[in-house]
mmCIF file of C-alpha atoms in Angstrom:
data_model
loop_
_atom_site.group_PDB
_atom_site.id
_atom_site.type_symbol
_atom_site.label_atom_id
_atom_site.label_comp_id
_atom_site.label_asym_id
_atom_site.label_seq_id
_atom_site.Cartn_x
_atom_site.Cartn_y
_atom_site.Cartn_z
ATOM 1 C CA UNK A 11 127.104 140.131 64.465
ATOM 2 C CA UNK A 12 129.401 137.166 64.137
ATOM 3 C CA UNK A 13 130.872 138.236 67.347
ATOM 4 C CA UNK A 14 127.726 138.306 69.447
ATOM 5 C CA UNK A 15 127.197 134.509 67.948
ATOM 6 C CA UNK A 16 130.267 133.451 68.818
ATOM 7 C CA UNK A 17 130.334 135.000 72.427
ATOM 8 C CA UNK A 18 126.425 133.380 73.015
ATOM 9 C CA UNK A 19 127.561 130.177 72.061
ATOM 10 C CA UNK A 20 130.239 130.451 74.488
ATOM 11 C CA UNK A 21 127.771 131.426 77.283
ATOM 12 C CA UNK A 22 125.488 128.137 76.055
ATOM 13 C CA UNK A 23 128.403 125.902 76.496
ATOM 14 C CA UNK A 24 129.664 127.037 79.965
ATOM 15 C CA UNK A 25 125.285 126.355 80.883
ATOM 16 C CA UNK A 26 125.256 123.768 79.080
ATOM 17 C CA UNK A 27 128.485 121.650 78.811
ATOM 18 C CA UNK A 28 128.266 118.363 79.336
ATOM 19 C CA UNK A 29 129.830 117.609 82.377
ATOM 20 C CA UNK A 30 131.256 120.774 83.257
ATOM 21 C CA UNK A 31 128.189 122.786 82.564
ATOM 22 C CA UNK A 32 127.164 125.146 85.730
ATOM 23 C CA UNK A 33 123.468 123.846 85.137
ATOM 24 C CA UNK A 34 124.411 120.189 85.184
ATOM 25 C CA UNK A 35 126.071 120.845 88.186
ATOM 26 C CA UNK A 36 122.913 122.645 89.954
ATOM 27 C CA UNK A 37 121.069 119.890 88.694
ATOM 28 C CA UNK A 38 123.227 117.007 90.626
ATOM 29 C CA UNK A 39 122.676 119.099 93.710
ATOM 30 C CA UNK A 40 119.040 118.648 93.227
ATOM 31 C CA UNK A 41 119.800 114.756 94.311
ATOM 32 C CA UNK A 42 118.650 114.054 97.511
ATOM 33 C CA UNK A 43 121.851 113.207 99.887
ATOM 34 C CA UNK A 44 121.299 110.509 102.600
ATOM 35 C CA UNK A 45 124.157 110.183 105.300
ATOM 36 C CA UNK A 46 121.854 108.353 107.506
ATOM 37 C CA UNK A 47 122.762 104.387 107.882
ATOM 38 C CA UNK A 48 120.375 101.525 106.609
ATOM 39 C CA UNK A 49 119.376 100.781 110.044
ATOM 40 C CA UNK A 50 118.078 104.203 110.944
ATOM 41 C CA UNK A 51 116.731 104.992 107.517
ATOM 42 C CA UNK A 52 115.110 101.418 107.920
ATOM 43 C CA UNK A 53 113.428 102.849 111.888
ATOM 44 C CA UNK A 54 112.456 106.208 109.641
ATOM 45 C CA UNK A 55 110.614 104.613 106.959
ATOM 46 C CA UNK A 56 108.902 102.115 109.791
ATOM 47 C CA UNK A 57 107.730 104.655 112.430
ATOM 48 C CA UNK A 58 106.426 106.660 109.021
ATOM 49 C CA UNK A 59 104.334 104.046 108.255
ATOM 50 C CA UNK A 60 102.979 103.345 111.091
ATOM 51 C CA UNK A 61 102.401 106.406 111.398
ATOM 52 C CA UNK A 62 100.607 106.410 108.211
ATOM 53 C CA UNK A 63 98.759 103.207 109.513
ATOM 54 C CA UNK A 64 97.528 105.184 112.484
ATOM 55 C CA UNK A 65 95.938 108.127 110.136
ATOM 56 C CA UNK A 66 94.283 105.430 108.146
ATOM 57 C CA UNK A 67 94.766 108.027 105.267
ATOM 58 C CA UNK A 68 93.910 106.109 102.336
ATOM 59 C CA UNK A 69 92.170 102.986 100.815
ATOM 60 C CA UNK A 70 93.691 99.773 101.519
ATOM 61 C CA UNK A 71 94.686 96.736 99.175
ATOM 62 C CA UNK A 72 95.877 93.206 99.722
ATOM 63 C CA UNK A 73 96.742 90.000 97.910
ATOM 64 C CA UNK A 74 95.014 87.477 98.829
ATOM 65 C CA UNK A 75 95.407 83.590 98.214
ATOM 66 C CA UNK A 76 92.283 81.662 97.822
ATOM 67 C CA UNK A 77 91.884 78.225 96.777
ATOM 68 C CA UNK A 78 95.406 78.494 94.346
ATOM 69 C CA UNK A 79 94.982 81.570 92.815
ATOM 70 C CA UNK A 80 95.905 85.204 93.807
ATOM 71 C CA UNK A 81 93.450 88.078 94.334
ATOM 72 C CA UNK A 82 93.714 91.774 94.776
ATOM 73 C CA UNK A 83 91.363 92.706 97.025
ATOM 74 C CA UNK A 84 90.034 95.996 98.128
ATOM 75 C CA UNK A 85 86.886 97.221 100.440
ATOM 76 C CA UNK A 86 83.751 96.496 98.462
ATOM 77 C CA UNK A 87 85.254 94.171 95.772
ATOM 78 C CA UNK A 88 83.318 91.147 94.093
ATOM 79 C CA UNK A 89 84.907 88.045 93.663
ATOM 80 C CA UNK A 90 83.412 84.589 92.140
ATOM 81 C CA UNK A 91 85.746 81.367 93.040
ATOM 82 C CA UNK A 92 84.884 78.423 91.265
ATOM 83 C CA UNK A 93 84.846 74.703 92.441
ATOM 84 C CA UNK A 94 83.380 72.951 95.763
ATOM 85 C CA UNK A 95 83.969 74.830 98.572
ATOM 86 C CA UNK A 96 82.347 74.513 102.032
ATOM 87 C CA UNK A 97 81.130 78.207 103.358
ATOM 88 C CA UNK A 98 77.436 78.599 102.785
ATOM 89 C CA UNK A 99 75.144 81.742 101.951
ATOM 90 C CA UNK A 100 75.581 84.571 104.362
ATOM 91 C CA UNK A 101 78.812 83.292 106.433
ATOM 92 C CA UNK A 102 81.609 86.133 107.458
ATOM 93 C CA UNK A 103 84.953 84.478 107.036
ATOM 94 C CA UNK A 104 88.607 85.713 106.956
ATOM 95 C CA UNK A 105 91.183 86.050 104.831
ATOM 96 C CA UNK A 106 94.409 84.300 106.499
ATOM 97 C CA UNK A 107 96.750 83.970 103.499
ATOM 98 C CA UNK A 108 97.684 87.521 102.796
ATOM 99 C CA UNK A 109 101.009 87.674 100.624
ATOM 100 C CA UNK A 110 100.798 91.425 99.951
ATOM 101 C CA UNK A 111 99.064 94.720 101.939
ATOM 102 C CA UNK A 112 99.625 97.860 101.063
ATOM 103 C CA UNK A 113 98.157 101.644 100.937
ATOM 104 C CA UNK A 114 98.423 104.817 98.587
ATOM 105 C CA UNK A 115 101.843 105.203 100.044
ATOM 106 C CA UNK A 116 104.008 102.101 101.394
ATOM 107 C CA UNK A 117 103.725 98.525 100.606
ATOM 108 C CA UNK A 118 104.153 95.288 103.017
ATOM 109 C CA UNK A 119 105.430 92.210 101.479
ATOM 110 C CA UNK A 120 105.156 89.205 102.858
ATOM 111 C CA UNK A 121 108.207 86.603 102.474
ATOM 112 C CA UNK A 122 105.959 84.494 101.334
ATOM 113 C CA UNK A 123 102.938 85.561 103.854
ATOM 114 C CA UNK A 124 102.225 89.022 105.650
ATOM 115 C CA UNK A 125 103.079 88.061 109.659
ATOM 116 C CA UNK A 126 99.937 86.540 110.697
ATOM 117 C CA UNK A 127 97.370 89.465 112.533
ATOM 118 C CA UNK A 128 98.904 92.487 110.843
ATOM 119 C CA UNK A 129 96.535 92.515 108.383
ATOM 120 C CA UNK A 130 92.491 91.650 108.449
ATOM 121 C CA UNK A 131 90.370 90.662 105.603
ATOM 122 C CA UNK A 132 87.238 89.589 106.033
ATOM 123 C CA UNK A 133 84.473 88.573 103.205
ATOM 124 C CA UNK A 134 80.732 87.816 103.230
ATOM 125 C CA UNK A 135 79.507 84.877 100.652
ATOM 126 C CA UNK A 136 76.744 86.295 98.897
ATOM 127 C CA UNK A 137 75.498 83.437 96.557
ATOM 128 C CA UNK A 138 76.670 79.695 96.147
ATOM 129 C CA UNK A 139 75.006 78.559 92.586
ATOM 130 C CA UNK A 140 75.908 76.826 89.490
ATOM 131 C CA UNK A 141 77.541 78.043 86.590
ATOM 132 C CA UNK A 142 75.839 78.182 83.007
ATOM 133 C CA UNK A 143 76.599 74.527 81.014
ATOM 134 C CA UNK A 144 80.268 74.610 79.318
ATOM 135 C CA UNK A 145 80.417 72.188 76.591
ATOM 136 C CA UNK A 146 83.447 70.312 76.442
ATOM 137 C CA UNK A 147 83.773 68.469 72.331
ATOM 138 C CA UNK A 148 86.377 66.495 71.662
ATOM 139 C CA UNK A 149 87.243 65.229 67.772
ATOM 140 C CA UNK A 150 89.707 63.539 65.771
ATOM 141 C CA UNK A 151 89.157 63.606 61.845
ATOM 142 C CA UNK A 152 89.080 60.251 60.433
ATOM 143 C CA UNK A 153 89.361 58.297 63.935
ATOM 144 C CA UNK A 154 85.952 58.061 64.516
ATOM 145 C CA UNK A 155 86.246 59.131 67.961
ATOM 146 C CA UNK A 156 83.942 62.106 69.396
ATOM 147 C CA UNK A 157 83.109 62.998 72.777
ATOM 148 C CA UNK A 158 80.583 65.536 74.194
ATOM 149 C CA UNK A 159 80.490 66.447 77.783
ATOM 150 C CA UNK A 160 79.117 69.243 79.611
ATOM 151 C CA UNK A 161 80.288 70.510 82.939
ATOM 152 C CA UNK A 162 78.552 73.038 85.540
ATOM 153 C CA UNK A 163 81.067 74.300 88.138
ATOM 154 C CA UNK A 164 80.317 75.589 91.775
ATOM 155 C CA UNK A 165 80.638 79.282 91.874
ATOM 156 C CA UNK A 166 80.222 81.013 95.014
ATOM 157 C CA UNK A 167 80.544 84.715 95.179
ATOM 158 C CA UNK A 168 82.214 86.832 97.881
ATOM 159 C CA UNK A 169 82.011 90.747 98.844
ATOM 160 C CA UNK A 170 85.016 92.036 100.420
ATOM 161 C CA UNK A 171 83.795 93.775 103.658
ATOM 162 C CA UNK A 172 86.984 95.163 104.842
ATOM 163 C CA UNK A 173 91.092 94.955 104.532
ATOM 164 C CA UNK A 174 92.623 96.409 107.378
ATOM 165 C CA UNK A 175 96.185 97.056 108.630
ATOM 166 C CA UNK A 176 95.015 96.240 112.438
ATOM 167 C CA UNK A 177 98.713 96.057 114.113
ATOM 168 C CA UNK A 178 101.898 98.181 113.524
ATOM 169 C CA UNK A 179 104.715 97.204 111.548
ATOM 170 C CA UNK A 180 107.546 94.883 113.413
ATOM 171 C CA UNK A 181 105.176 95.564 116.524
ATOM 172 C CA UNK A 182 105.713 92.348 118.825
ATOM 173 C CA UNK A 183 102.968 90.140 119.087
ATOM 174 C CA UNK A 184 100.352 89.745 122.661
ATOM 175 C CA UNK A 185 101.633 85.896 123.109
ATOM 176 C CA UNK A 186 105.494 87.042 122.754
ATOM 177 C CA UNK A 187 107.644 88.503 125.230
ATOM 178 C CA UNK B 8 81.266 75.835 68.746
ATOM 179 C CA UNK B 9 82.085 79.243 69.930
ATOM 180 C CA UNK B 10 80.806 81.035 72.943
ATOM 181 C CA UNK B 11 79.838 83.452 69.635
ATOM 182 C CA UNK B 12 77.217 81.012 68.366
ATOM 183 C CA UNK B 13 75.256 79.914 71.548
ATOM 184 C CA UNK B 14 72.316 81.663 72.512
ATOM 185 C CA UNK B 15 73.977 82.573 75.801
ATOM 186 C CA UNK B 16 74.804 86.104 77.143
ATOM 187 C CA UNK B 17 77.849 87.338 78.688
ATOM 188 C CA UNK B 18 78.217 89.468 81.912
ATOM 189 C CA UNK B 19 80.077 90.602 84.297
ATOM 190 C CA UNK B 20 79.951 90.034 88.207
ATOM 191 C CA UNK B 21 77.613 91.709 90.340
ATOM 192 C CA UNK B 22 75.464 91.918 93.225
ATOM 193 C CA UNK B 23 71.757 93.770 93.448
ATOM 194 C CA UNK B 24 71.578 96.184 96.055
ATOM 195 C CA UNK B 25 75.530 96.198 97.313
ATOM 196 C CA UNK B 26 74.415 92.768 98.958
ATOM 197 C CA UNK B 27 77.236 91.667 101.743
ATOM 198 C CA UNK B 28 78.185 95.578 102.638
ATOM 199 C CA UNK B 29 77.106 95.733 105.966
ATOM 200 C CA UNK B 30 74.116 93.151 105.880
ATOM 201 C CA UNK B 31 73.533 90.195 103.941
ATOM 202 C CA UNK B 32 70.048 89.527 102.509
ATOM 203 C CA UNK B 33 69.021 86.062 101.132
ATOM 204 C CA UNK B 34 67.838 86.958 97.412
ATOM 205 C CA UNK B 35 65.100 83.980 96.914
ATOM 206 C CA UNK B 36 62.306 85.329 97.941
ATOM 207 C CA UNK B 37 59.706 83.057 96.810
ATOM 208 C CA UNK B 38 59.874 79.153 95.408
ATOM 209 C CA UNK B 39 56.621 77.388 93.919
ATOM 210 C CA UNK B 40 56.495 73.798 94.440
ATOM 211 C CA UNK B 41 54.090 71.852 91.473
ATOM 212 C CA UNK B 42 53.649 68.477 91.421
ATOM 213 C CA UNK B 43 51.079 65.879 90.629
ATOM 214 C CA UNK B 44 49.267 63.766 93.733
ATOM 215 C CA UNK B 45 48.972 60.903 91.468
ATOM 216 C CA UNK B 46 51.495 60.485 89.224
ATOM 217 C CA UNK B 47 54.544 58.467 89.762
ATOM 218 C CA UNK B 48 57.006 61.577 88.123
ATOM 219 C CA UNK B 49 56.094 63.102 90.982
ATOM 220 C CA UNK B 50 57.203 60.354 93.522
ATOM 221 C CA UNK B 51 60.158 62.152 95.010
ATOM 222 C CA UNK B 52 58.143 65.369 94.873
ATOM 223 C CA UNK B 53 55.973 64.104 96.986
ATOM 224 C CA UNK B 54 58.418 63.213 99.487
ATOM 225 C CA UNK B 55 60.313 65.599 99.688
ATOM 226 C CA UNK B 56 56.910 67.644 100.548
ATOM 227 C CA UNK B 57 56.105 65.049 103.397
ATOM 228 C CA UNK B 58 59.099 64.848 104.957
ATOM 229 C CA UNK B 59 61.039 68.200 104.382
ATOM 230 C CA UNK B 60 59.042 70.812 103.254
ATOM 231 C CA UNK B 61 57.913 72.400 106.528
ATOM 232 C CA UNK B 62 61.272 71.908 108.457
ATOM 233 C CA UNK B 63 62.742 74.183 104.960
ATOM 234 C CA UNK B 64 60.284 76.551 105.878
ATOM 235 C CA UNK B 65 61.097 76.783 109.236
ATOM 236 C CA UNK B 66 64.739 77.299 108.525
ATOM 237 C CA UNK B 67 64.233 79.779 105.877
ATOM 238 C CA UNK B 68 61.433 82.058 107.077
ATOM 239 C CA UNK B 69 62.444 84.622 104.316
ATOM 240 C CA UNK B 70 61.726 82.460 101.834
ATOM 241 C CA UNK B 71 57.798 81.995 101.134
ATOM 242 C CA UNK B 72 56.718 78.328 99.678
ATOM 243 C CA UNK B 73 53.797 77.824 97.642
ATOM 244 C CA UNK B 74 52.445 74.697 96.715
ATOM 245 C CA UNK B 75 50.453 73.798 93.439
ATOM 246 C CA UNK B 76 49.336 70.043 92.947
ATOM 247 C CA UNK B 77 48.345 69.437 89.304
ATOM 248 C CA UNK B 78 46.836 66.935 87.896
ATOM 249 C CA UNK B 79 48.857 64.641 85.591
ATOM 250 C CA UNK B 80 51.572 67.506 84.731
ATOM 251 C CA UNK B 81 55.484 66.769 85.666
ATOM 252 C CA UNK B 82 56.701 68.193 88.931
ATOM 253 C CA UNK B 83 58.065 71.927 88.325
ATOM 254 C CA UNK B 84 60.046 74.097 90.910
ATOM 255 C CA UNK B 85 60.127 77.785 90.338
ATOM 256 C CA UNK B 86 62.032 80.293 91.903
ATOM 257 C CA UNK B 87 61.449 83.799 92.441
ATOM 258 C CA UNK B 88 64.378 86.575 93.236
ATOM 259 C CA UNK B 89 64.794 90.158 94.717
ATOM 260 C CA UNK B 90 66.230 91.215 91.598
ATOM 261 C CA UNK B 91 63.243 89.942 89.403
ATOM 262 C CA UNK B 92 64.683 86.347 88.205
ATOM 263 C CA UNK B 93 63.018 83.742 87.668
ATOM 264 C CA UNK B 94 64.149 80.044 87.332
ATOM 265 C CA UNK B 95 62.199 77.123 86.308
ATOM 266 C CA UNK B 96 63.459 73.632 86.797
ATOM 267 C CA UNK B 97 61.969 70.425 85.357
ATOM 268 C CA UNK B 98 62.543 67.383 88.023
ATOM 269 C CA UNK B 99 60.736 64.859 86.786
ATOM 270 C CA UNK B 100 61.600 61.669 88.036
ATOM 271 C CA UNK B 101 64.038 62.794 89.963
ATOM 272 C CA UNK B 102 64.393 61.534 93.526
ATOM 273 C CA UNK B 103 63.785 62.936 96.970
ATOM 274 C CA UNK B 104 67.272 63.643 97.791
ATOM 275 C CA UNK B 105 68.256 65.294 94.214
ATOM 276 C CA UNK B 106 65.117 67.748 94.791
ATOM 277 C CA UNK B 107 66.688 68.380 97.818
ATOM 278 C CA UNK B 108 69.679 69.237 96.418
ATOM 279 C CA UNK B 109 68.578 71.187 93.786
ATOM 280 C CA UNK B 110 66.362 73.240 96.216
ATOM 281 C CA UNK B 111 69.449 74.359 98.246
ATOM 282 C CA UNK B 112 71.458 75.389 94.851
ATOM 283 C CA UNK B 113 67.890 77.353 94.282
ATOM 284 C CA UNK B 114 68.029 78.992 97.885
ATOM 285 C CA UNK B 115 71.428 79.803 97.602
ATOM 286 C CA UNK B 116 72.615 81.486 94.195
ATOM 287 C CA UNK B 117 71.423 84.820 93.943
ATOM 288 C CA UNK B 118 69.605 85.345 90.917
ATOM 289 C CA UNK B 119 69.761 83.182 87.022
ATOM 290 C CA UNK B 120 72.850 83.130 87.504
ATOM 291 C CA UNK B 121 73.327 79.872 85.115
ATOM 292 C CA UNK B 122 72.044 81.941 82.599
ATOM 293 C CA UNK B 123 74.873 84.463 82.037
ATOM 294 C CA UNK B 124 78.545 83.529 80.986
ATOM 295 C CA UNK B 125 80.810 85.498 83.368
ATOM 296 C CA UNK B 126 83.585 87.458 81.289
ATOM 297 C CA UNK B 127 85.769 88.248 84.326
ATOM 298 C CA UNK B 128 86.074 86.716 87.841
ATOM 299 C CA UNK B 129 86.164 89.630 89.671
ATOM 300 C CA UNK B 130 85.001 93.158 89.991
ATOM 301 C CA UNK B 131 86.108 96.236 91.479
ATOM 302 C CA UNK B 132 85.476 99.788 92.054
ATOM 303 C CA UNK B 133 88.942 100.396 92.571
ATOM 304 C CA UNK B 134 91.049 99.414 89.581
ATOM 305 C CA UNK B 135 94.280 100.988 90.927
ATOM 306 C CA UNK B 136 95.580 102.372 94.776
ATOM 307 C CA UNK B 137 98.775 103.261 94.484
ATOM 308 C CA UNK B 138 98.178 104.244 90.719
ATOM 309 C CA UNK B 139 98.497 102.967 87.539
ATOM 310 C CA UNK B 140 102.010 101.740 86.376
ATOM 311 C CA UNK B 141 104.652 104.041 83.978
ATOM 312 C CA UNK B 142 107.256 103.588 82.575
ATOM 313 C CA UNK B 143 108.642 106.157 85.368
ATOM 314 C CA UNK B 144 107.285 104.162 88.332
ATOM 315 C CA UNK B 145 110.014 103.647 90.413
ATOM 316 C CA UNK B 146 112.671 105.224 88.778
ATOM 317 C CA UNK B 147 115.767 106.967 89.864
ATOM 318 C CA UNK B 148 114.108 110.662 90.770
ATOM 319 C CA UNK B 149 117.942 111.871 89.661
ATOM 320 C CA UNK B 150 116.626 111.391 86.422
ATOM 321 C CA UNK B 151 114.124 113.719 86.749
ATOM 322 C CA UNK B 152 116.410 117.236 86.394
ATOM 323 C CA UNK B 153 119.398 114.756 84.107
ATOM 324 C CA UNK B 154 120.221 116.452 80.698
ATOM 325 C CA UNK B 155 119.546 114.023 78.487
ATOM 326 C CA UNK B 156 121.157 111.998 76.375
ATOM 327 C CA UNK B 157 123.124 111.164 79.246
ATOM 328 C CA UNK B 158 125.572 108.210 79.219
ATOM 329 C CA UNK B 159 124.533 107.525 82.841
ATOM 330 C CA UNK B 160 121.231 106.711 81.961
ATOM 331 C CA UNK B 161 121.299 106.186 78.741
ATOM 332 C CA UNK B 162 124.082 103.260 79.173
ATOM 333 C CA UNK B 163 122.494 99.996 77.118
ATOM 334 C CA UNK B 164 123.490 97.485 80.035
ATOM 335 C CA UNK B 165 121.020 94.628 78.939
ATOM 336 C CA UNK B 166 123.353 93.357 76.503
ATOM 337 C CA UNK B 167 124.986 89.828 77.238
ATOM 338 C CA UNK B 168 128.995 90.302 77.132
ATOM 339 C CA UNK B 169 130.430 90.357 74.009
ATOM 340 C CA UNK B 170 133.331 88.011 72.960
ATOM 341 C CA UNK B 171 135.731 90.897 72.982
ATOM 342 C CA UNK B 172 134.442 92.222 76.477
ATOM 343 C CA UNK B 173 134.905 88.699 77.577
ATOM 344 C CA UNK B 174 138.756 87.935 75.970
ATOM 345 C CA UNK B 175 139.756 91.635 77.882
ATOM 346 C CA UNK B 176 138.515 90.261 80.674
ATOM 347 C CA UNK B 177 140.433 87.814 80.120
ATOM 348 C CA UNK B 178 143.529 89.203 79.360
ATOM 349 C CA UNK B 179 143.403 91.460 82.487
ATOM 350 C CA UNK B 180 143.396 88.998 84.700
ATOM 351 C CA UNK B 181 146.226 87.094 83.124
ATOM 352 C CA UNK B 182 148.027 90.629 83.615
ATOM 353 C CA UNK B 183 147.458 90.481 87.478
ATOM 354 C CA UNK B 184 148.373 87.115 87.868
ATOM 355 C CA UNK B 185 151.635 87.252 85.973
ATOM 356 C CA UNK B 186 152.594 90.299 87.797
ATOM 357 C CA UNK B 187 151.474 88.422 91.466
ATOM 358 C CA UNK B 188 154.364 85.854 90.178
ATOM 359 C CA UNK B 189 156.819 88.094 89.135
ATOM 360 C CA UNK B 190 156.044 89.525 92.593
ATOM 361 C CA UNK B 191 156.727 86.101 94.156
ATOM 362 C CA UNK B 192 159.754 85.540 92.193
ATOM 363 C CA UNK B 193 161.229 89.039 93.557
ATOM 364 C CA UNK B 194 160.660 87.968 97.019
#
């Protein structure tokens, strides 16, 4: 009995021994070896997601900077921005300062913007009203100093129509050449 | 006072009828216009009504006006929505060009909106594209078949350097140098 034991256990360790272990070495096989160089695996992962682009596969996100803050924006979305702002009721605009696209799969970055006509967002402003009264109080004990005010901001509402990738990737632009 | 204690409900951003997807419909439907003929609480009322009341319903043919002249009551606007709101608005004494005003803040919001204390400035159907983030996001995918504890990944390497790391750091280089000299010295 004690020498079946032994003899497993010496089985386990040659599976699984640390380094030497014939598992552990199947398992670094397992990794994924690239002998390509950064400049071709760079053309690869491009032309893939342009590719990708092309299919239109899956739902499409961007960040989106609007009056100093950052949304993430999909089709459909809602979003309220406060303060005064010119568009009116019913006006399509677009989205110019996109920092960030992306899809199920791949990601673009801009450095600090997306280049300028890769990516398309347009919104519709739905409603332009007031917002309910916020009550600013101010007290100090014992100073005899208090101060109510009350504030209403502008809040206009947008719906996200659409965020599209509309160019490829590193594709040159119609006014260069 | 707290949000908690004021008779004001909370709510989250929407739209009726997935307004903006596709076509944009104005949600004031209707706006009733009461004033006095007489009184002088009325005054800017009443000019607004001679001068721009039939050039804003010209401009806004899907909005429908109504006019009710009262006697000796304060002027009143109400406005009717798509989605069943209903606003009333007291502007008595208030001049021609603040009626106006308040008339295009009317025509333009899309409901009570005043009346509801938005929780969050945005809303989505799609929480998440690429999926929510774990802790496994973007990891190594070697680490997927790794036995672990492995010292690979297991290696603590968010610790600052300690002061003995540091002084054997130290020390080696003072090694290499002193042997670059003695190297000099030979030549």
């Amino acid at each position: 009995m004690a020498m079946i034991r032994a003899s497993l256990q010496k089985l386990s360790r040659v599976f699984h021994g640390g380094q030497a272990g014939i598992l552990s070495r199947l398992a670094t096989n397992l990794a994924p070896v690239e002998n390509k160089s950064v400049s071709e695996i760079s053309k690869d992962v491009i032309a893939e997601c342009n590719q990708l682009i092309e299919k239109n596969a899956s739902r499409n996100f961007a960040i989106v900077h609007l009056l100093g803050k950052q949304w993430r924006v999909t089709d459909g979305d809602l979003l309220v921005v406060e303060g005064i702002w010119p568009p009116n009721i019913g006006d399509q605009i677009k989205l110019d300062k996109v920092l960030l696209a992306g899809t199920k799969d791949f990601s673009l970055i801009g450095r600090p913007l997306v280049q300028p006509g890769l990516v398309n967002v347009t919104a519709t402003i739905i409603s332009k009203g007031l917002s309910h009264t916020r009550t600013h109080f101010k007290k100090k004990r014992r100073k005899q100093y208090m101060r109510i005010n009350f504030a209403r901001a502008q809040q206009t509402m947008l719906r996200i129509n659409a965020v599209e990738i509309t160019n490829k990737i590193n594709a040159k632009a119609s006014n260069e050449c | 006072m707290s949000a908690k204690n004021l008779f004001l409900n909370s709510g989250f951003v929407r739209a009726p009828l997935q307004n903006g997807v596709g076509r944009y419909v104005c949600q004031l439907q209707r706006i009733v216009l009461k004033f006095c003929k007489s009184h002088g609480g009325s005054r800017g009322m009443r000019d607004f009504i001679e001068q721009d009341l039939v050039d804003f319903a010209k401009h806004h043919p899907g909005v429908v006006v109504y006019l009710k002249p009262r006697r000796h009551r304060s002027p009143v606007i109400v406005g009717e929505y798509l989605n069943g709101d209903r606003v009333w608005m007291n502007v008595h004494n208030k001049t021609h060009e603040e009626i106006t005003k308040w008339i295009e803040v009317l025509r333009t919001q899309q409901g009570d909106i005043a009346s509801v204390r938005l929780r969050k400035y945005q809303y989505t159907d799609h929480p998440s594209i690429q999926g929510p983030w774990t802790p496994f996001t973007f990891k190594d995918p070697e680490l997927n078949t790794a036995e672990l504890p492995s010292s690979k990944f297991g290696a603590n390497n968010r610790l600052p350097m300690s002061a003995t790391e540091q002084l054997r750091l130290m020390f080696e280089k003072q090694k290499i140098s002193t042997k670059t000299e003695d190297l000099k010295i030979a030549e």
